[in-house]
mmCIF file of N, CA and C in Angstrom:
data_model
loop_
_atom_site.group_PDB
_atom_site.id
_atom_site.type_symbol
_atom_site.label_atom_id
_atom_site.label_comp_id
_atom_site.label_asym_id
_atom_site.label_seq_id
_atom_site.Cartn_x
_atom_site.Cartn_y
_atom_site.Cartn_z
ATOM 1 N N UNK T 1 -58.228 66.647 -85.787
ATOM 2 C CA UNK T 1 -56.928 66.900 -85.193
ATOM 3 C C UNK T 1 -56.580 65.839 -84.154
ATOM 4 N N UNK T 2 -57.422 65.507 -83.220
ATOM 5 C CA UNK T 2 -57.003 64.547 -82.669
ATOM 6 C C UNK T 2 -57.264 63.244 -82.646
ATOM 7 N N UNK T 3 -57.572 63.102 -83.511
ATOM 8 C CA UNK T 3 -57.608 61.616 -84.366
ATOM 9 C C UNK T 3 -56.101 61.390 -85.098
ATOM 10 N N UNK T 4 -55.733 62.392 -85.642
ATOM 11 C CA UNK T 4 -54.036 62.890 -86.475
ATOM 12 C C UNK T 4 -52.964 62.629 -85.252
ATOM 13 N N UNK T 5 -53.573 62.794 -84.166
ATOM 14 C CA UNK T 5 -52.647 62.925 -83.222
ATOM 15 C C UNK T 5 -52.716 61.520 -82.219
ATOM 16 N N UNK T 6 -53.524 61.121 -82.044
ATOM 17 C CA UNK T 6 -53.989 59.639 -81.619
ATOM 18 C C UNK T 6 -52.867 58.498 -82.818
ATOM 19 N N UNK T 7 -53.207 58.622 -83.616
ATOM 20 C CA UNK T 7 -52.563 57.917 -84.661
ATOM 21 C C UNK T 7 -51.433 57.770 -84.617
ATOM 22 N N UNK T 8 -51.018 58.982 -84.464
ATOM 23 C CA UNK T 8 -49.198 59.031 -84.483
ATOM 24 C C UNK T 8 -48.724 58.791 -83.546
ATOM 25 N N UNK T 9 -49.172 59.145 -82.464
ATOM 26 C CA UNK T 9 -48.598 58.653 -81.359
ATOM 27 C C UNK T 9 -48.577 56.948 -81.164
ATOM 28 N N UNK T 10 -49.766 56.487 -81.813
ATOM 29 C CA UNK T 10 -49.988 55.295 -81.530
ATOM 30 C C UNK T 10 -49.088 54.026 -82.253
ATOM 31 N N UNK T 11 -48.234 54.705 -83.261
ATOM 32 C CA UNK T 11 -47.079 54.388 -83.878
ATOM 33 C C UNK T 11 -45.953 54.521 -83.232
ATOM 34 N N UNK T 12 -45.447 55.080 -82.188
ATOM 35 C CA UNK T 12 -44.600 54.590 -81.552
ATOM 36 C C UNK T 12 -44.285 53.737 -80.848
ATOM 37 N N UNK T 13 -42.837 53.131 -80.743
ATOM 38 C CA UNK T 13 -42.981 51.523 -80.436
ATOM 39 C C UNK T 13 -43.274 51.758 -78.667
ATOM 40 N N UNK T 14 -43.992 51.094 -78.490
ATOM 41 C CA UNK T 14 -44.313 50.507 -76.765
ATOM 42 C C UNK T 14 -45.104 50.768 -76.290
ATOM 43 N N UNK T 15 -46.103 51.623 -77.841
ATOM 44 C CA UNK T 15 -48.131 52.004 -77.514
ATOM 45 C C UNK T 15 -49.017 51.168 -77.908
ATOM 46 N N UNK T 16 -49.399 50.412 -76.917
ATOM 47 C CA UNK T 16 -50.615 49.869 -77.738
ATOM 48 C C UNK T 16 -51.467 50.609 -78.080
ATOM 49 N N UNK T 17 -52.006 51.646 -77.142
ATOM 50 C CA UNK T 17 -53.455 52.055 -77.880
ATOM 51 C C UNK T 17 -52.986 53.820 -77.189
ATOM 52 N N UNK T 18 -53.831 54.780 -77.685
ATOM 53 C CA UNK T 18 -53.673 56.005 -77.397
ATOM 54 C C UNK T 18 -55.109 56.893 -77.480
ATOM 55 N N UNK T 19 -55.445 57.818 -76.888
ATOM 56 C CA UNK T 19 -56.429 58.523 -76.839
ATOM 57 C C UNK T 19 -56.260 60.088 -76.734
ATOM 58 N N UNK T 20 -56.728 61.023 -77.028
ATOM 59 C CA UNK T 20 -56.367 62.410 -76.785
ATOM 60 C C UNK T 20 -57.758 63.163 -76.405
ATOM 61 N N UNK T 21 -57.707 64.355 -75.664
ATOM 62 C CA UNK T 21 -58.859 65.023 -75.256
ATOM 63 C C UNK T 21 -58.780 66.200 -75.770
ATOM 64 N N UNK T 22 -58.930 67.349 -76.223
ATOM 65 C CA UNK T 22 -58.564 68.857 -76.285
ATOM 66 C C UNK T 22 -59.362 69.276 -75.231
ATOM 67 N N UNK T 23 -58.851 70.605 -74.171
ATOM 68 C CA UNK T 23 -59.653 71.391 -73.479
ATOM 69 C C UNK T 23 -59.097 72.879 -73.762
ATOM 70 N N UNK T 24 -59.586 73.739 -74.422
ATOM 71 C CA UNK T 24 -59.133 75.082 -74.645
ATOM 72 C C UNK T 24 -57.501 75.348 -75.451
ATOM 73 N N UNK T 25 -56.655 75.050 -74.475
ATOM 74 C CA UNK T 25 -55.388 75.195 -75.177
ATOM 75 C C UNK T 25 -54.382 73.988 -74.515
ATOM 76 N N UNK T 26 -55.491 73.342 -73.911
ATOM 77 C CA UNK T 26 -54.774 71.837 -73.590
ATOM 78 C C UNK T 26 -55.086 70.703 -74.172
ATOM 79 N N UNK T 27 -53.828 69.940 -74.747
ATOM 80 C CA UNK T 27 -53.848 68.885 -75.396
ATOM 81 C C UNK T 27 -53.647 67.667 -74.206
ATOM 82 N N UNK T 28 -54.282 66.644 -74.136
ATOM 83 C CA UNK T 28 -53.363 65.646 -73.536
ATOM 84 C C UNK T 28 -53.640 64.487 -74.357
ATOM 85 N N UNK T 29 -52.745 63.730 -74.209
ATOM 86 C CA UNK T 29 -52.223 62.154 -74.588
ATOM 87 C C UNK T 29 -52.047 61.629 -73.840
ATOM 88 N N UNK T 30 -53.597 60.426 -73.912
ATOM 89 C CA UNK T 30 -53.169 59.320 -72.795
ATOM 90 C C UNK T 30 -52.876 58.260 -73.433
ATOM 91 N N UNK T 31 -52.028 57.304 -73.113
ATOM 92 C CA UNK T 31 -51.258 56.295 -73.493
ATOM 93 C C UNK T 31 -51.168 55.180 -72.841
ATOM 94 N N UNK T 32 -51.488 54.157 -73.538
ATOM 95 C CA UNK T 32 -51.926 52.717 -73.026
ATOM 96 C C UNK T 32 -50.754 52.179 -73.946
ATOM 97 N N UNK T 33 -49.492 51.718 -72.808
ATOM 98 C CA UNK T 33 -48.774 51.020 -72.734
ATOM 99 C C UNK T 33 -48.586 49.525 -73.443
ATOM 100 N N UNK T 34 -47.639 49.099 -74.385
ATOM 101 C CA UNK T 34 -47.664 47.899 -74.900
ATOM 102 C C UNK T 34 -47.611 46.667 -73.469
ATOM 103 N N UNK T 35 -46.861 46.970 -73.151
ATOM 104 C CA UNK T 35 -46.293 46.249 -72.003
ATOM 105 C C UNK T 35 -46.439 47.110 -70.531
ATOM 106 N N UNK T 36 -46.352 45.825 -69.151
ATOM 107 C CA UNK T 36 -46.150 46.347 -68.109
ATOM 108 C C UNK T 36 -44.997 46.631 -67.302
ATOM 109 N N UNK T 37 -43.624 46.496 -68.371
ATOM 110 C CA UNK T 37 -42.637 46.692 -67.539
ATOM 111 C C UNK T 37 -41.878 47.994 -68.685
ATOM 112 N N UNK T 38 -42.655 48.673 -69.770
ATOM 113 C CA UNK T 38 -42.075 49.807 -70.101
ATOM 114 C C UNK T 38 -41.677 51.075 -69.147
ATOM 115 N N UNK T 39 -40.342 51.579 -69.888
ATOM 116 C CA UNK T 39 -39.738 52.769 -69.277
ATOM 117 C C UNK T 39 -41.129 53.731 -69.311
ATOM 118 N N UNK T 40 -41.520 54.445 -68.416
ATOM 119 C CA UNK T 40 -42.690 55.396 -68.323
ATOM 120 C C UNK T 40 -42.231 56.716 -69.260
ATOM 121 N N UNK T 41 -41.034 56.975 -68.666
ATOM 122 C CA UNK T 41 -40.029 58.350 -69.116
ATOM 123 C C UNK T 41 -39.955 58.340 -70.364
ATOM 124 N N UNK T 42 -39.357 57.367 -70.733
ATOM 125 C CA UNK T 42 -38.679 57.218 -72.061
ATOM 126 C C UNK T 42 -40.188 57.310 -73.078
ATOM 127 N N UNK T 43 -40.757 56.139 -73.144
ATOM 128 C CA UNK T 43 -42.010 56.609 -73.783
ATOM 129 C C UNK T 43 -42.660 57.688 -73.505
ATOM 130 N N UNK T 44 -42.739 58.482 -72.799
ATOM 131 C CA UNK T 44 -43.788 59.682 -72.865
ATOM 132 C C UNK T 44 -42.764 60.921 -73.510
ATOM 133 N N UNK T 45 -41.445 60.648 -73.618
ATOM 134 C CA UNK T 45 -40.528 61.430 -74.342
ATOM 135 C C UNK T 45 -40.790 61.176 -76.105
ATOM 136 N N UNK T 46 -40.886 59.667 -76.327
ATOM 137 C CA UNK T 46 -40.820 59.627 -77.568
ATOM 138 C C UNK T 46 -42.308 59.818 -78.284
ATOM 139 N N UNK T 47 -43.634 59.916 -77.086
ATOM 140 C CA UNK T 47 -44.896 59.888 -78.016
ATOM 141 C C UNK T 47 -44.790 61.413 -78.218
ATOM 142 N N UNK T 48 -43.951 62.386 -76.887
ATOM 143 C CA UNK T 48 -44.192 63.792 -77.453
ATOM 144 C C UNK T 48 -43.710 64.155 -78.622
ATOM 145 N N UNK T 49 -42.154 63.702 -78.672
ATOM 146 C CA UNK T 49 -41.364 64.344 -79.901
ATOM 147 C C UNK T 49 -41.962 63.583 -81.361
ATOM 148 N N UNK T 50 -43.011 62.793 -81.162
ATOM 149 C CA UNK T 50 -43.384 62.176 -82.400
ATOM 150 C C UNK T 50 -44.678 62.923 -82.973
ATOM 151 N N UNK T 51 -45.341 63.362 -81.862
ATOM 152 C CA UNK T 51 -46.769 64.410 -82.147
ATOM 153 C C UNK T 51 -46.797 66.026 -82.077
ATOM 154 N N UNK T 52 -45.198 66.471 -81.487
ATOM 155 C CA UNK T 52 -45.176 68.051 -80.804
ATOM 156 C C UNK T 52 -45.371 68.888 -82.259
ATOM 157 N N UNK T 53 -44.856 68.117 -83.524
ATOM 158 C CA UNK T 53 -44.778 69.078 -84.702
ATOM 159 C C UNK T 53 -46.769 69.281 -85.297
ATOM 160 N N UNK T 54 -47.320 68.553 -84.612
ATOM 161 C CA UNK T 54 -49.064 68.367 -84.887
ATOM 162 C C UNK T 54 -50.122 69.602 -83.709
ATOM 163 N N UNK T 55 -49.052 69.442 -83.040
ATOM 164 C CA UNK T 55 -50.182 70.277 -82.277
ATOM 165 C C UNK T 55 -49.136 71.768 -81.479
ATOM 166 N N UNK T 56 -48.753 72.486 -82.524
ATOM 167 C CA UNK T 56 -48.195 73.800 -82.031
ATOM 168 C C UNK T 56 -49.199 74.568 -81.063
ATOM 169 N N UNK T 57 -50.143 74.465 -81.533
ATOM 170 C CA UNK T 57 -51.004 75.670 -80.620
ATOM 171 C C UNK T 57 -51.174 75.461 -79.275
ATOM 172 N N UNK T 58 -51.346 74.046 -78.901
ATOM 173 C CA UNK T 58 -51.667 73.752 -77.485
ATOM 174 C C UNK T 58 -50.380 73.285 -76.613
ATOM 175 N N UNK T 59 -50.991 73.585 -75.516
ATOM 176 C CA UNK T 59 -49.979 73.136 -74.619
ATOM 177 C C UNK T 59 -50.322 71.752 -74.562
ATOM 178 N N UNK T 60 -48.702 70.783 -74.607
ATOM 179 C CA UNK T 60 -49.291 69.308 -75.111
ATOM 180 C C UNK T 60 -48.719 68.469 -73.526
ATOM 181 N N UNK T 61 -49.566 67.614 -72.695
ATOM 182 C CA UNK T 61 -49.407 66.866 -71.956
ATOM 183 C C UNK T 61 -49.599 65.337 -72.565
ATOM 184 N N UNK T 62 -48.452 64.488 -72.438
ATOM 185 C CA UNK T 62 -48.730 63.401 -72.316
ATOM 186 C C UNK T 62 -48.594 62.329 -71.026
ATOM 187 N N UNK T 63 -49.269 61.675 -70.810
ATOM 188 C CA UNK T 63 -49.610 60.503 -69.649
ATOM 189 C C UNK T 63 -49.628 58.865 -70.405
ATOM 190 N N UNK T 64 -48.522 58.151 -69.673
ATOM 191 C CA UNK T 64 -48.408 56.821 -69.791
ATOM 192 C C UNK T 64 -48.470 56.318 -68.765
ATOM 193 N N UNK T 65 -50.446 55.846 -68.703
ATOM 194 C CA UNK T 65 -50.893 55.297 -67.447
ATOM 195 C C UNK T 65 -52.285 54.791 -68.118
ATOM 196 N N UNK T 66 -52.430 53.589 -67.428
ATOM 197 C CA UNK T 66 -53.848 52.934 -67.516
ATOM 198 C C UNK T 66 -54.805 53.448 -67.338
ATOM 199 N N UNK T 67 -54.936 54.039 -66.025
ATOM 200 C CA UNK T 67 -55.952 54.409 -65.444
ATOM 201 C C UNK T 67 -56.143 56.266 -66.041
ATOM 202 N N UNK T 68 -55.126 56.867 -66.638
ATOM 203 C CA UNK T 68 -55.651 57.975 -67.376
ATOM 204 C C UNK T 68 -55.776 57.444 -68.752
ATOM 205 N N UNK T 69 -55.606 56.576 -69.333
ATOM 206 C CA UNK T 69 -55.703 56.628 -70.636
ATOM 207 C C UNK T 69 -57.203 55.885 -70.746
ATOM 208 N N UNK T 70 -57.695 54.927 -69.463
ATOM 209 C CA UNK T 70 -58.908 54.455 -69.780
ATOM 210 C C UNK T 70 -59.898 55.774 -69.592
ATOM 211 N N UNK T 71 -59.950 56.519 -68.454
ATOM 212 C CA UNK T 71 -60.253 57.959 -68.351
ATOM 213 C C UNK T 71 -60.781 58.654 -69.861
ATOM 214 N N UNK T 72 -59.712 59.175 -70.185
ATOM 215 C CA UNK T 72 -59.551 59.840 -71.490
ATOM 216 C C UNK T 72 -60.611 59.088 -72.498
ATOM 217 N N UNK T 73 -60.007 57.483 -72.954
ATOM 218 C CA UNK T 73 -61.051 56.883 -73.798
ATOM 219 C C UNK T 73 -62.489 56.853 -73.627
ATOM 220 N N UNK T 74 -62.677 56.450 -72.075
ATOM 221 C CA UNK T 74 -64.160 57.123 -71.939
ATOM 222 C C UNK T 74 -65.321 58.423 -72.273
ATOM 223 N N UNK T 75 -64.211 59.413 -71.914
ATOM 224 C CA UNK T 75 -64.421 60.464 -72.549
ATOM 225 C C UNK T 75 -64.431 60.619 -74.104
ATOM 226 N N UNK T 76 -63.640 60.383 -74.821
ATOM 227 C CA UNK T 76 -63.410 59.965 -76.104
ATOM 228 C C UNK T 76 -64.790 59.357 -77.035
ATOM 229 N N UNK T 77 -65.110 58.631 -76.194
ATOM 230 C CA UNK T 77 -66.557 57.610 -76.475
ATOM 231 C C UNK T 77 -67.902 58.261 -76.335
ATOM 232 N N UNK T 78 -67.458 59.242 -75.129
ATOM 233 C CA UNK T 78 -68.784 60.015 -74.686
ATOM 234 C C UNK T 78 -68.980 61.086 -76.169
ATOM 235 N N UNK T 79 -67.920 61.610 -76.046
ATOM 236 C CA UNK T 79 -68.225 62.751 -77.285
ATOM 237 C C UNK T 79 -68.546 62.121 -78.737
ATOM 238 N N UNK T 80 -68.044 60.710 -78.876
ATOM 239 C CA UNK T 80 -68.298 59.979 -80.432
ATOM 240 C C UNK T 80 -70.289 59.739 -80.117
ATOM 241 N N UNK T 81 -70.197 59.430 -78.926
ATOM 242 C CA UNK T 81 -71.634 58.642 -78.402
ATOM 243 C C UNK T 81 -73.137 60.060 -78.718
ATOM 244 N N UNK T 82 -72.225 61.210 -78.290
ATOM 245 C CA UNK T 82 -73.334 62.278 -78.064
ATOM 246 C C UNK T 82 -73.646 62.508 -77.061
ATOM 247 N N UNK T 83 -72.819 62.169 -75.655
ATOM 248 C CA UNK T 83 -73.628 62.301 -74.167
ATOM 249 C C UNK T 83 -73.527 63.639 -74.493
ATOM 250 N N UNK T 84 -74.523 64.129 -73.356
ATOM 251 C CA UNK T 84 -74.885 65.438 -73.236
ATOM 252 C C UNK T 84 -73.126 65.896 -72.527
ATOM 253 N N UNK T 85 -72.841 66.766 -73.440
ATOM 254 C CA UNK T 85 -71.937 68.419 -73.376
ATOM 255 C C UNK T 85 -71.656 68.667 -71.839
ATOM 256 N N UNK T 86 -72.504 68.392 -71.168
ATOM 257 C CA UNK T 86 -72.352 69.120 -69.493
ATOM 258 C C UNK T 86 -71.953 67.911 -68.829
ATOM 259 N N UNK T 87 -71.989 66.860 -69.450
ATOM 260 C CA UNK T 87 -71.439 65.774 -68.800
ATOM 261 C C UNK T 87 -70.081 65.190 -69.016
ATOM 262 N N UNK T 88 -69.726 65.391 -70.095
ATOM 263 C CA UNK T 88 -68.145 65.569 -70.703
ATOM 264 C C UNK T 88 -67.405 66.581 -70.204
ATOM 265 N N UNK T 89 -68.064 67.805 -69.925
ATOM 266 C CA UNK T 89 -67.294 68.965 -69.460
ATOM 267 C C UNK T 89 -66.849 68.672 -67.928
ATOM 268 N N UNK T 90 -67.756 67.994 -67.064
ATOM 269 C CA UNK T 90 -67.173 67.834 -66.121
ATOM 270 C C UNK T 90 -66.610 67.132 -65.702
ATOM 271 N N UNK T 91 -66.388 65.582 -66.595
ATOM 272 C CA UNK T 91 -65.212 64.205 -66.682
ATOM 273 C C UNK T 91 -64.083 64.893 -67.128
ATOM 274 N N UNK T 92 -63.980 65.847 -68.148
ATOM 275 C CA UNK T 92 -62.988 67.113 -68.527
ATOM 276 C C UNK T 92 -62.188 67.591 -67.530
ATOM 277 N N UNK T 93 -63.098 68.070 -66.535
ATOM 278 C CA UNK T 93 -62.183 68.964 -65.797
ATOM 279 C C UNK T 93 -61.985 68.010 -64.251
ATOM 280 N N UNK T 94 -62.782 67.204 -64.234
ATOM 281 C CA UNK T 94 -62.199 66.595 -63.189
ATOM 282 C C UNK T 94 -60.798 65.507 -63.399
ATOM 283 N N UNK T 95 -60.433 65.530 -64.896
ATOM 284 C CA UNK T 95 -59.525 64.748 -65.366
ATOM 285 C C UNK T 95 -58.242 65.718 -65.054
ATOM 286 N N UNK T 96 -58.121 66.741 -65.841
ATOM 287 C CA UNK T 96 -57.343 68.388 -65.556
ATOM 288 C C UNK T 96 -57.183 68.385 -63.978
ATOM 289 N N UNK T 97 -57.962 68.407 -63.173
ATOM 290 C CA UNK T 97 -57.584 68.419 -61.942
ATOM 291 C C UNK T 97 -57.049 67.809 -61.254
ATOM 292 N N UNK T 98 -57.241 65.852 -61.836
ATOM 293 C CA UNK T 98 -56.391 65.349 -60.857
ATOM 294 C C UNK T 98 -55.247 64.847 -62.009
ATOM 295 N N UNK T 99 -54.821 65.691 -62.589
ATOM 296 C CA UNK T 99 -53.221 65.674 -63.022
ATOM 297 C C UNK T 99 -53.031 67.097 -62.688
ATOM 298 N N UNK T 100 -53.377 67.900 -62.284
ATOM 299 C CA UNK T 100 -52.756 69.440 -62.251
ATOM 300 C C UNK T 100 -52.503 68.829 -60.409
ATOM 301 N N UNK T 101 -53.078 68.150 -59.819
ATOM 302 C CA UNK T 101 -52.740 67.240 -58.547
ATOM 303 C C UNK T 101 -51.636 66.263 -58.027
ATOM 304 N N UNK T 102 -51.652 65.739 -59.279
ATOM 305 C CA UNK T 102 -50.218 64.728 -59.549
ATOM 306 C C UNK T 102 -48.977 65.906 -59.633
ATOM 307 N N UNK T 103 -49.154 66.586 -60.696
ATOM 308 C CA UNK T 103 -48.430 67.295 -61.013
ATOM 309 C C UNK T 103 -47.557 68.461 -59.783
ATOM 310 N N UNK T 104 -48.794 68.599 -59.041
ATOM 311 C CA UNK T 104 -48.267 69.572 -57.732
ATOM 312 C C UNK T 104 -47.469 68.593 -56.386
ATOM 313 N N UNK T 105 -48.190 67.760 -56.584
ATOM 314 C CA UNK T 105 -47.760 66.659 -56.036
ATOM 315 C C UNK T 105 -46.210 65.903 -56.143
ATOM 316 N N UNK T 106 -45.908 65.810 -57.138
ATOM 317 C CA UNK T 106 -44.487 65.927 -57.597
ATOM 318 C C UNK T 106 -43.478 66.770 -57.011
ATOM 319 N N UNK T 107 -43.655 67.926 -57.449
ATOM 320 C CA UNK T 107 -43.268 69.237 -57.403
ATOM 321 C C UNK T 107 -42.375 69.606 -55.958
ATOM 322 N N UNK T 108 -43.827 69.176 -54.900
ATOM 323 C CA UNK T 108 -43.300 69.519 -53.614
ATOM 324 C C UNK T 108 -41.995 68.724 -53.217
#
């Protein structure tokens, strides 16, 4: 599934590269930018509406940022690699946390 979803997203114009994580009923998409002077907005509008029909079940976050999408790929690598489970789980949730951070952060 999220290889299906990596893909497609990664077909939209102004992605170079893309990565996805699942955690329970969270999807995210991190997104590595073609360029450094892309609209942030605009692309994270068009990688959703290009992947939202792939992943009904989860709640789908996407991020167009370097520094989460290198994040994510790391993780990505860990689980292809086999690191131990308890060590992914907690690059997992410390990833979840500091966007549920950004996110509050905004907000105020």
């Amino acid at each position: 599934m999220t290889e299906k979803v990596a893909d497609k997203a990664a077909g939209v114009n102004g992605v170079k590269d893309c990565r996805v994580v699942v955690d329970d009923n969270r999807m995210l998409v991190a997104v590595d930018p073609a360029n450094s002077n892309v609209n942030e907005e605009e692309l994270k509008k068009a990688v959703q509406k290009e992947v939202k029909p792939l992943v009904k079940k989860y709640n789908l976050q996407v991020e167009v940022d370097n520094g989460m999408f290198n994040s994510v790929r790391n993780i990505d690598n860990d689980i292809r690699n086999g690191v131990d489970n308890g060590i992914i789980r907690t690059n997992i949730n410390s990833l979840y946390e500091s966007i549920d951070e950004n996110v509050n952060r905004k907000d105020r």
